[in-house]
């Protein structure tokens, strides 16, 4: 049975992945936080602590590197680079010492930037924030590692768009929760397209890669199709919650200015809020990405995008009740 070590498996995507593969492979989890679901197979270690990681990481068939600083409001911004870039360097150095030659790394479509026209994997990188920049730098570190011994190493880089699903507390979950509770305000015209990824589908694709035991270098965008405009997303949510949303719209400039005001409030008080200028900017931007390379692998997701939205909304409604 293959041995898989998941680094950063205590979070949303990692917990879903471990639950999916735990009976198929021998799985260990390494994370800076213990796992509420898989404590028995979890060792607490931070990717920034090379000595502790060296004690913890053991020879295995695959490393799945999920650990990352990814929130929009991480402070100081140096944490993005300490965790995402230097952490990757630490993991690769230990892999070299322990002769582990296969790694799957979750990057992000944020490396392409905003308002690009459906970029595929050949598209030029143009990250707009420190999260995207740090992930792009980490990718380069990993590619250099692979190229040092390409004949014997395997590197899979997965660039998912925004991932959502039950138990997640990220931007999509917060958006769906606001809509379901009636505390949602429309900002902008709503014609911008949004690529999204349902968590069960993306972890199923990771399982697919591990099961197929891919070799060589592979770069994949991940998004569940078809993409929806913001207006279509809102219409889908209306259908599943069974009520109409307010039709009042706030112009983008006014909404963005409001986000800046929340930024100032957070900086002064030290309190993080669910509204920020970056989140308004991302919400109103086109974030549409091609995932045609995944289609070419033969992988078939179990859920379509609207199925994932429905399941997530049902989980939110159950939680609210």
mmCIF file of C-alpha atoms in Angstrom:
data_model
loop_
_atom_site.group_PDB
_atom_site.id
_atom_site.type_symbol
_atom_site.label_atom_id
_atom_site.label_comp_id
_atom_site.label_asym_id
_atom_site.label_seq_id
_atom_site.Cartn_x
_atom_site.Cartn_y
_atom_site.Cartn_z
ATOM 1 C CA UNK A 1 0.000 0.000 0.000
ATOM 2 C CA UNK A 2 1.379 3.422 -0.958
ATOM 3 C CA UNK A 3 2.401 5.757 1.840
ATOM 4 C CA UNK A 4 1.151 9.334 1.452
ATOM 5 C CA UNK A 5 2.288 12.155 3.730
ATOM 6 C CA UNK A 6 -0.029 15.152 3.658
ATOM 7 C CA UNK A 7 1.520 18.413 4.853
ATOM 8 C CA UNK A 8 -1.179 20.854 5.910
ATOM 9 C CA UNK A 9 -3.935 18.258 6.140
ATOM 10 C CA UNK A 10 -5.773 19.651 9.179
ATOM 11 C CA UNK A 11 -7.562 22.331 7.176
ATOM 12 C CA UNK A 12 -10.609 22.275 4.942
ATOM 13 C CA UNK A 13 -9.176 20.702 1.776
ATOM 14 C CA UNK A 14 -6.767 18.477 3.700
ATOM 15 C CA UNK A 15 -9.445 17.000 5.955
ATOM 16 C CA UNK A 16 -11.613 16.231 2.953
ATOM 17 C CA UNK A 17 -8.654 14.653 1.149
ATOM 18 C CA UNK A 18 -7.594 12.480 4.105
ATOM 19 C CA UNK A 19 -11.146 11.263 4.574
ATOM 20 C CA UNK A 20 -11.198 10.304 0.906
ATOM 21 C CA UNK A 21 -7.880 8.421 0.740
ATOM 22 C CA UNK A 22 -7.367 7.058 4.274
ATOM 23 C CA UNK A 23 -8.674 3.590 3.421
ATOM 24 C CA UNK A 24 -6.865 3.400 0.101
ATOM 25 C CA UNK A 25 -3.361 4.447 1.187
ATOM 26 C CA UNK A 26 -1.300 4.610 4.368
ATOM 27 C CA UNK A 27 -1.768 8.268 5.266
ATOM 28 C CA UNK A 28 0.057 10.562 7.704
ATOM 29 C CA UNK A 29 -0.744 14.215 8.344
ATOM 30 C CA UNK A 30 1.727 16.931 9.331
ATOM 31 C CA UNK A 31 0.303 20.318 10.256
ATOM 32 C CA UNK A 32 1.023 23.268 12.534
ATOM 33 C CA UNK A 33 -2.415 22.614 14.079
ATOM 34 C CA UNK A 34 -3.772 19.282 15.259
ATOM 35 C CA UNK A 35 -6.596 17.727 13.275
ATOM 36 C CA UNK A 36 -10.043 17.658 14.849
ATOM 37 C CA UNK A 37 -10.932 14.652 12.688
ATOM 38 C CA UNK A 38 -7.663 12.748 12.277
ATOM 39 C CA UNK A 39 -5.646 13.389 15.438
ATOM 40 C CA UNK A 40 -4.407 9.787 15.569
ATOM 41 C CA UNK A 41 -2.466 10.170 12.307
ATOM 42 C CA UNK A 42 -1.419 13.799 12.808
ATOM 43 C CA UNK A 43 1.934 15.159 13.986
ATOM 44 C CA UNK A 44 2.123 18.842 14.859
ATOM 45 C CA UNK A 45 4.961 20.588 13.012
ATOM 46 C CA UNK A 46 5.343 23.879 11.144
ATOM 47 C CA UNK A 47 6.911 23.920 7.664
ATOM 48 C CA UNK A 48 8.994 26.891 8.801
ATOM 49 C CA UNK A 49 10.659 24.703 11.447
ATOM 50 C CA UNK A 50 13.086 22.664 9.377
ATOM 51 C CA UNK A 51 14.468 20.717 12.333
ATOM 52 C CA UNK A 52 11.018 19.590 13.511
ATOM 53 C CA UNK A 53 9.947 18.794 9.960
ATOM 54 C CA UNK A 54 13.068 16.682 9.499
ATOM 55 C CA UNK A 55 12.160 14.679 12.617
ATOM 56 C CA UNK A 56 8.597 14.216 11.387
ATOM 57 C CA UNK A 57 8.829 13.614 7.658
ATOM 58 C CA UNK A 58 9.504 9.967 6.856
ATOM 59 C CA UNK A 59 10.296 8.103 3.614
ATOM 60 C CA UNK A 60 7.124 7.723 1.577
ATOM 61 C CA UNK A 61 5.789 7.334 -1.940
ATOM 62 C CA UNK A 62 4.213 10.800 -2.181
ATOM 63 C CA UNK A 63 4.215 14.152 -0.429
ATOM 64 C CA UNK A 64 1.052 16.242 -0.819
ATOM 65 C CA UNK A 65 1.983 19.810 0.132
ATOM 66 C CA UNK A 66 -1.141 21.785 1.070
ATOM 67 C CA UNK A 67 0.311 23.990 3.837
ATOM 68 C CA UNK A 68 -0.031 27.682 2.997
ATOM 69 C CA UNK A 69 -0.827 31.148 4.233
ATOM 70 C CA UNK A 70 -3.750 32.060 2.010
ATOM 71 C CA UNK A 71 -6.187 34.460 3.694
ATOM 72 C CA UNK A 72 -6.589 37.934 2.175
ATOM 73 C CA UNK A 73 -5.696 39.680 5.428
ATOM 74 C CA UNK A 74 -2.501 37.953 6.617
ATOM 75 C CA UNK A 75 -0.202 40.232 8.615
ATOM 76 C CA UNK A 76 2.654 40.734 8.366
ATOM 77 C CA UNK A 77 2.769 40.023 4.609
ATOM 78 C CA UNK A 78 6.180 38.386 5.106
ATOM 79 C CA UNK A 79 4.272 35.348 6.429
ATOM 80 C CA UNK A 80 3.169 34.530 2.868
ATOM 81 C CA UNK A 81 6.807 34.133 1.848
ATOM 82 C CA UNK A 82 8.010 32.509 5.081
ATOM 83 C CA UNK A 83 5.375 29.761 4.843
ATOM 84 C CA UNK A 84 4.680 29.395 1.123
ATOM 85 C CA UNK A 85 8.212 29.820 -0.240
ATOM 86 C CA UNK A 86 10.644 29.047 2.569
ATOM 87 C CA UNK A 87 8.383 26.263 3.809
ATOM 88 C CA UNK A 88 8.497 24.631 0.373
ATOM 89 C CA UNK A 89 12.291 24.910 0.360
ATOM 90 C CA UNK A 90 12.457 23.163 3.743
ATOM 91 C CA UNK A 91 10.214 20.335 2.569
ATOM 92 C CA UNK A 92 12.249 19.790 -0.609
ATOM 93 C CA UNK A 93 15.562 19.750 1.281
ATOM 94 C CA UNK A 94 14.225 17.049 3.603
ATOM 95 C CA UNK A 95 12.808 15.106 0.658
ATOM 96 C CA UNK A 96 16.261 15.108 -0.898
ATOM 97 C CA UNK A 97 17.844 13.769 2.295
ATOM 98 C CA UNK A 98 15.218 11.031 2.624
ATOM 99 C CA UNK A 99 15.098 10.202 -1.077
ATOM 100 C CA UNK A 100 11.422 11.084 -1.570
ATOM 101 C CA UNK A 101 10.961 11.850 -5.257
ATOM 102 C CA UNK A 102 7.250 12.591 -5.769
ATOM 103 C CA UNK A 103 5.327 15.661 -4.663
ATOM 104 C CA UNK A 104 1.923 17.144 -5.434
ATOM 105 C CA UNK A 105 1.743 20.864 -4.636
ATOM 106 C CA UNK A 106 -1.401 22.964 -4.439
ATOM 107 C CA UNK A 107 -0.733 26.399 -5.853
ATOM 108 C CA UNK A 108 -3.447 28.831 -6.985
ATOM 109 C CA UNK A 109 -4.950 30.526 -10.041
ATOM 110 C CA UNK A 110 -4.057 33.785 -8.249
ATOM 111 C CA UNK A 111 -0.716 33.516 -10.087
ATOM 112 C CA UNK A 112 -2.544 34.723 -13.241
ATOM 113 C CA UNK A 113 -3.934 37.881 -11.638
ATOM 114 C CA UNK A 114 -7.422 39.337 -12.047
ATOM 115 C CA UNK A 115 -9.601 40.070 -15.098
ATOM 116 C CA UNK A 116 -7.735 37.765 -17.460
ATOM 117 C CA UNK A 117 -9.566 36.059 -20.334
ATOM 118 C CA UNK A 118 -9.939 32.395 -19.358
ATOM 119 C CA UNK A 119 -6.192 31.663 -18.953
ATOM 120 C CA UNK A 120 -4.915 28.130 -19.420
ATOM 121 C CA UNK A 121 -1.684 26.700 -18.045
ATOM 122 C CA UNK A 122 0.422 28.327 -20.799
ATOM 123 C CA UNK A 123 -0.762 31.819 -19.805
ATOM 124 C CA UNK A 124 1.800 34.318 -18.498
ATOM 125 C CA UNK A 125 1.793 34.688 -14.722
ATOM 126 C CA UNK A 126 0.795 38.100 -13.352
ATOM 127 C CA UNK A 127 -0.102 37.822 -9.637
ATOM 128 C CA UNK A 128 -1.728 40.906 -8.127
ATOM 129 C CA UNK A 129 -1.263 40.191 -4.402
ATOM 130 C CA UNK A 130 1.357 38.735 -2.055
ATOM 131 C CA UNK A 131 -0.462 35.421 -1.825
ATOM 132 C CA UNK A 132 -0.262 34.927 -5.597
ATOM 133 C CA UNK A 133 3.317 36.195 -5.747
ATOM 134 C CA UNK A 134 4.461 33.842 -2.983
ATOM 135 C CA UNK A 135 2.753 30.859 -4.587
ATOM 136 C CA UNK A 136 4.390 31.653 -7.923
ATOM 137 C CA UNK A 137 7.802 31.844 -6.230
ATOM 138 C CA UNK A 138 7.114 28.505 -4.535
ATOM 139 C CA UNK A 139 6.245 26.966 -7.907
ATOM 140 C CA UNK A 140 9.579 28.153 -9.294
ATOM 141 C CA UNK A 141 11.408 26.587 -6.352
ATOM 142 C CA UNK A 142 9.622 23.299 -7.009
ATOM 143 C CA UNK A 143 10.323 23.391 -10.746
ATOM 144 C CA UNK A 144 14.007 23.985 -10.093
ATOM 145 C CA UNK A 145 14.010 20.981 -7.740
ATOM 146 C CA UNK A 146 12.340 18.822 -10.393
ATOM 147 C CA UNK A 147 14.727 19.925 -13.160
ATOM 148 C CA UNK A 148 17.754 18.991 -11.054
ATOM 149 C CA UNK A 149 16.849 15.306 -11.523
ATOM 150 C CA UNK A 150 13.914 15.165 -13.945
ATOM 151 C CA UNK A 151 14.582 11.543 -14.857
ATOM 152 C CA UNK A 152 13.815 10.372 -11.313
ATOM 153 C CA UNK A 153 11.448 12.986 -9.897
ATOM 154 C CA UNK A 154 7.742 13.729 -10.223
ATOM 155 C CA UNK A 155 6.131 17.123 -9.680
ATOM 156 C CA UNK A 156 2.411 17.847 -9.981
ATOM 157 C CA UNK A 157 1.362 21.472 -9.510
ATOM 158 C CA UNK A 158 -2.353 22.011 -9.086
ATOM 159 C CA UNK A 159 -3.705 25.537 -9.459
ATOM 160 C CA UNK A 160 -7.250 25.517 -8.068
ATOM 161 C CA UNK A 161 -9.648 28.396 -8.308
ATOM 162 C CA UNK A 162 -11.609 29.302 -5.168
ATOM 163 C CA UNK A 163 -12.576 26.072 -3.362
ATOM 164 C CA UNK A 164 -15.840 25.781 -1.442
ATOM 165 C CA UNK A 165 -18.005 23.229 0.305
ATOM 166 C CA UNK A 166 -19.581 22.352 3.671
ATOM 167 C CA UNK A 167 -17.476 23.166 6.759
ATOM 168 C CA UNK A 168 -15.436 25.719 4.856
ATOM 169 C CA UNK A 169 -15.255 29.236 6.273
ATOM 170 C CA UNK A 170 -13.736 30.929 3.241
ATOM 171 C CA UNK A 171 -14.994 33.640 0.908
ATOM 172 C CA UNK A 172 -17.533 31.521 -0.991
ATOM 173 C CA UNK A 173 -18.982 30.041 2.182
ATOM 174 C CA UNK A 174 -19.290 33.502 3.727
ATOM 175 C CA UNK A 175 -20.919 34.785 0.549
ATOM 176 C CA UNK A 176 -23.457 31.944 0.447
ATOM 177 C CA UNK A 177 -24.140 32.385 4.149
ATOM 178 C CA UNK A 178 -24.739 36.123 3.742
ATOM 179 C CA UNK A 179 -27.094 35.481 0.838
ATOM 180 C CA UNK A 180 -28.983 32.764 2.727
ATOM 181 C CA UNK A 181 -29.378 35.013 5.778
ATOM 182 C CA UNK A 182 -30.570 38.004 3.739
ATOM 183 C CA UNK A 183 -27.534 40.120 4.731
ATOM 184 C CA UNK A 184 -26.161 40.431 1.207
ATOM 185 C CA UNK A 185 -25.716 43.578 -0.884
ATOM 186 C CA UNK A 186 -25.069 43.422 -4.625
ATOM 187 C CA UNK A 187 -21.955 45.291 -5.719
ATOM 188 C CA UNK A 188 -21.257 46.056 -9.368
ATOM 189 C CA UNK A 189 -23.123 44.930 -12.471
ATOM 190 C CA UNK A 190 -22.703 41.198 -11.843
ATOM 191 C CA UNK A 191 -21.668 40.252 -15.386
ATOM 192 C CA UNK A 192 -18.206 39.083 -14.327
ATOM 193 C CA UNK A 193 -17.613 35.332 -14.582
ATOM 194 C CA UNK A 194 -16.423 33.338 -11.576
ATOM 195 C CA UNK A 195 -14.668 29.973 -11.786
ATOM 196 C CA UNK A 196 -15.220 27.842 -8.671
ATOM 197 C CA UNK A 197 -14.219 24.399 -7.430
ATOM 198 C CA UNK A 198 -16.273 22.090 -5.228
ATOM 199 C CA UNK A 199 -14.075 20.491 -2.576
ATOM 200 C CA UNK A 200 -15.174 16.881 -3.184
ATOM 201 C CA UNK A 201 -14.245 17.231 -6.848
ATOM 202 C CA UNK A 202 -10.783 18.682 -6.339
ATOM 203 C CA UNK A 203 -9.821 16.131 -3.678
ATOM 204 C CA UNK A 204 -11.140 13.433 -5.970
ATOM 205 C CA UNK A 205 -8.751 14.690 -8.652
ATOM 206 C CA UNK A 206 -5.839 14.607 -6.206
ATOM 207 C CA UNK A 207 -6.793 11.011 -5.360
ATOM 208 C CA UNK A 208 -6.912 10.293 -9.104
ATOM 209 C CA UNK A 209 -3.340 11.584 -9.566
ATOM 210 C CA UNK A 210 -2.036 9.524 -6.648
ATOM 211 C CA UNK A 211 -3.841 6.388 -7.787
ATOM 212 C CA UNK A 212 -2.596 6.729 -11.374
ATOM 213 C CA UNK A 213 0.896 7.329 -9.911
ATOM 214 C CA UNK A 214 1.696 9.980 -12.512
ATOM 215 C CA UNK A 215 5.343 10.559 -13.352
ATOM 216 C CA UNK A 216 7.201 13.575 -14.715
ATOM 217 C CA UNK A 217 6.059 17.185 -14.538
ATOM 218 C CA UNK A 218 2.393 18.180 -14.728
ATOM 219 C CA UNK A 219 0.696 21.560 -14.302
ATOM 220 C CA UNK A 220 -3.096 21.699 -13.979
ATOM 221 C CA UNK A 221 -5.627 24.443 -13.410
ATOM 222 C CA UNK A 222 -8.673 23.195 -11.521
ATOM 223 C CA UNK A 223 -12.183 24.643 -11.942
ATOM 224 C CA UNK A 224 -15.580 22.976 -12.141
ATOM 225 C CA UNK A 225 -17.514 23.923 -15.251
ATOM 226 C CA UNK A 226 -19.493 25.653 -16.570
ATOM 227 C CA UNK A 227 -18.470 29.000 -15.099
ATOM 228 C CA UNK A 228 -21.228 31.255 -13.765
ATOM 229 C CA UNK A 229 -21.501 35.019 -13.838
ATOM 230 C CA UNK A 230 -22.099 36.633 -10.468
ATOM 231 C CA UNK A 231 -25.717 37.222 -11.520
ATOM 232 C CA UNK A 232 -26.124 33.543 -12.479
ATOM 233 C CA UNK A 233 -24.591 32.502 -9.163
ATOM 234 C CA UNK A 234 -27.093 34.669 -7.289
ATOM 235 C CA UNK A 235 -29.973 33.249 -9.343
ATOM 236 C CA UNK A 236 -28.807 29.721 -8.528
ATOM 237 C CA UNK A 237 -28.681 30.530 -4.826
ATOM 238 C CA UNK A 238 -32.151 32.119 -4.992
ATOM 239 C CA UNK A 239 -33.505 28.899 -6.451
ATOM 240 C CA UNK A 240 -31.985 26.716 -3.727
ATOM 241 C CA UNK A 241 -32.961 28.925 -0.779
ATOM 242 C CA UNK A 242 -36.446 29.505 -2.184
ATOM 243 C CA UNK A 243 -36.552 33.283 -1.894
ATOM 244 C CA UNK A 244 -35.746 36.363 -3.941
ATOM 245 C CA UNK A 245 -32.829 38.583 -3.047
ATOM 246 C CA UNK A 246 -32.993 42.392 -2.900
ATOM 247 C CA UNK A 247 -32.429 43.968 -6.310
ATOM 248 C CA UNK A 248 -30.613 47.040 -4.957
ATOM 249 C CA UNK A 249 -27.096 47.363 -6.351
ATOM 250 C CA UNK A 250 -24.171 49.351 -5.004
ATOM 251 C CA UNK A 251 -21.871 50.820 -7.695
ATOM 252 C CA UNK A 252 -18.423 49.255 -7.681
ATOM 253 C CA UNK A 253 -16.652 52.521 -6.814
ATOM 254 C CA UNK A 254 -18.845 52.998 -3.758
ATOM 255 C CA UNK A 255 -18.451 49.351 -2.691
ATOM 256 C CA UNK A 256 -14.663 49.488 -3.096
ATOM 257 C CA UNK A 257 -14.507 52.727 -1.101
ATOM 258 C CA UNK A 258 -16.505 51.030 1.646
ATOM 259 C CA UNK A 259 -13.992 48.175 1.588
ATOM 260 C CA UNK A 260 -11.162 50.659 2.074
ATOM 261 C CA UNK A 261 -12.994 52.068 5.091
ATOM 262 C CA UNK A 262 -13.154 48.565 6.591
ATOM 263 C CA UNK A 263 -9.418 48.193 5.891
ATOM 264 C CA UNK A 264 -8.721 51.314 7.942
ATOM 265 C CA UNK A 265 -10.995 50.072 10.730
ATOM 266 C CA UNK A 266 -9.151 46.727 10.834
ATOM 267 C CA UNK A 267 -5.764 48.429 10.893
ATOM 268 C CA UNK A 268 -6.743 50.748 13.731
ATOM 269 C CA UNK A 269 -8.542 48.181 15.894
ATOM 270 C CA UNK A 270 -6.601 45.046 14.969
ATOM 271 C CA UNK A 271 -9.933 43.293 14.309
ATOM 272 C CA UNK A 272 -10.470 41.370 11.084
ATOM 273 C CA UNK A 273 -13.762 41.865 9.262
ATOM 274 C CA UNK A 274 -15.578 39.923 6.542
ATOM 275 C CA UNK A 275 -15.449 42.975 4.251
ATOM 276 C CA UNK A 276 -12.258 44.430 2.757
ATOM 277 C CA UNK A 277 -11.190 46.261 -0.384
ATOM 278 C CA UNK A 278 -9.395 43.139 -1.657
ATOM 279 C CA UNK A 279 -12.529 41.016 -1.244
ATOM 280 C CA UNK A 280 -14.706 43.604 -3.007
ATOM 281 C CA UNK A 281 -12.149 43.782 -5.813
ATOM 282 C CA UNK A 282 -12.041 39.989 -6.170
ATOM 283 C CA UNK A 283 -15.838 39.670 -5.967
ATOM 284 C CA UNK A 284 -16.342 42.135 -8.833
ATOM 285 C CA UNK A 285 -13.453 40.869 -10.961
ATOM 286 C CA UNK A 286 -13.616 38.250 -13.684
ATOM 287 C CA UNK A 287 -11.871 35.154 -12.342
ATOM 288 C CA UNK A 288 -12.451 32.615 -15.089
ATOM 289 C CA UNK A 289 -9.914 29.879 -15.817
ATOM 290 C CA UNK A 290 -9.539 27.046 -18.303
ATOM 291 C CA UNK A 291 -9.227 23.503 -16.950
ATOM 292 C CA UNK A 292 -9.050 21.685 -20.286
ATOM 293 C CA UNK A 293 -5.831 19.839 -19.375
ATOM 294 C CA UNK A 294 -7.649 18.017 -16.588
ATOM 295 C CA UNK A 295 -10.348 16.956 -19.037
ATOM 296 C CA UNK A 296 -7.611 15.404 -21.182
ATOM 297 C CA UNK A 297 -6.531 13.134 -18.296
ATOM 298 C CA UNK A 298 -9.849 11.287 -18.356
ATOM 299 C CA UNK A 299 -10.869 12.476 -14.896
ATOM 300 C CA UNK A 300 -14.617 12.947 -14.406
ATOM 301 C CA UNK A 301 -15.851 14.920 -11.362
ATOM 302 C CA UNK A 302 -18.709 13.356 -9.422
ATOM 303 C CA UNK A 303 -20.597 16.652 -8.982
ATOM 304 C CA UNK A 304 -21.365 19.548 -11.251
ATOM 305 C CA UNK A 305 -20.927 23.063 -9.942
ATOM 306 C CA UNK A 306 -24.588 23.631 -9.100
ATOM 307 C CA UNK A 307 -24.696 20.330 -7.187
ATOM 308 C CA UNK A 308 -21.831 21.590 -5.032
ATOM 309 C CA UNK A 309 -23.574 24.907 -4.428
ATOM 310 C CA UNK A 310 -26.789 23.132 -3.438
ATOM 311 C CA UNK A 311 -25.001 20.787 -1.004
ATOM 312 C CA UNK A 312 -23.154 23.718 0.580
ATOM 313 C CA UNK A 313 -26.320 25.791 0.975
ATOM 314 C CA UNK A 314 -28.108 22.842 2.585
ATOM 315 C CA UNK A 315 -25.226 22.561 5.069
ATOM 316 C CA UNK A 316 -25.467 26.292 5.838
ATOM 317 C CA UNK A 317 -29.243 26.067 6.342
ATOM 318 C CA UNK A 318 -28.810 23.087 8.660
ATOM 319 C CA UNK A 319 -26.167 25.012 10.601
ATOM 320 C CA UNK A 320 -28.416 28.089 10.879
ATOM 321 C CA UNK A 321 -31.348 25.997 12.083
#
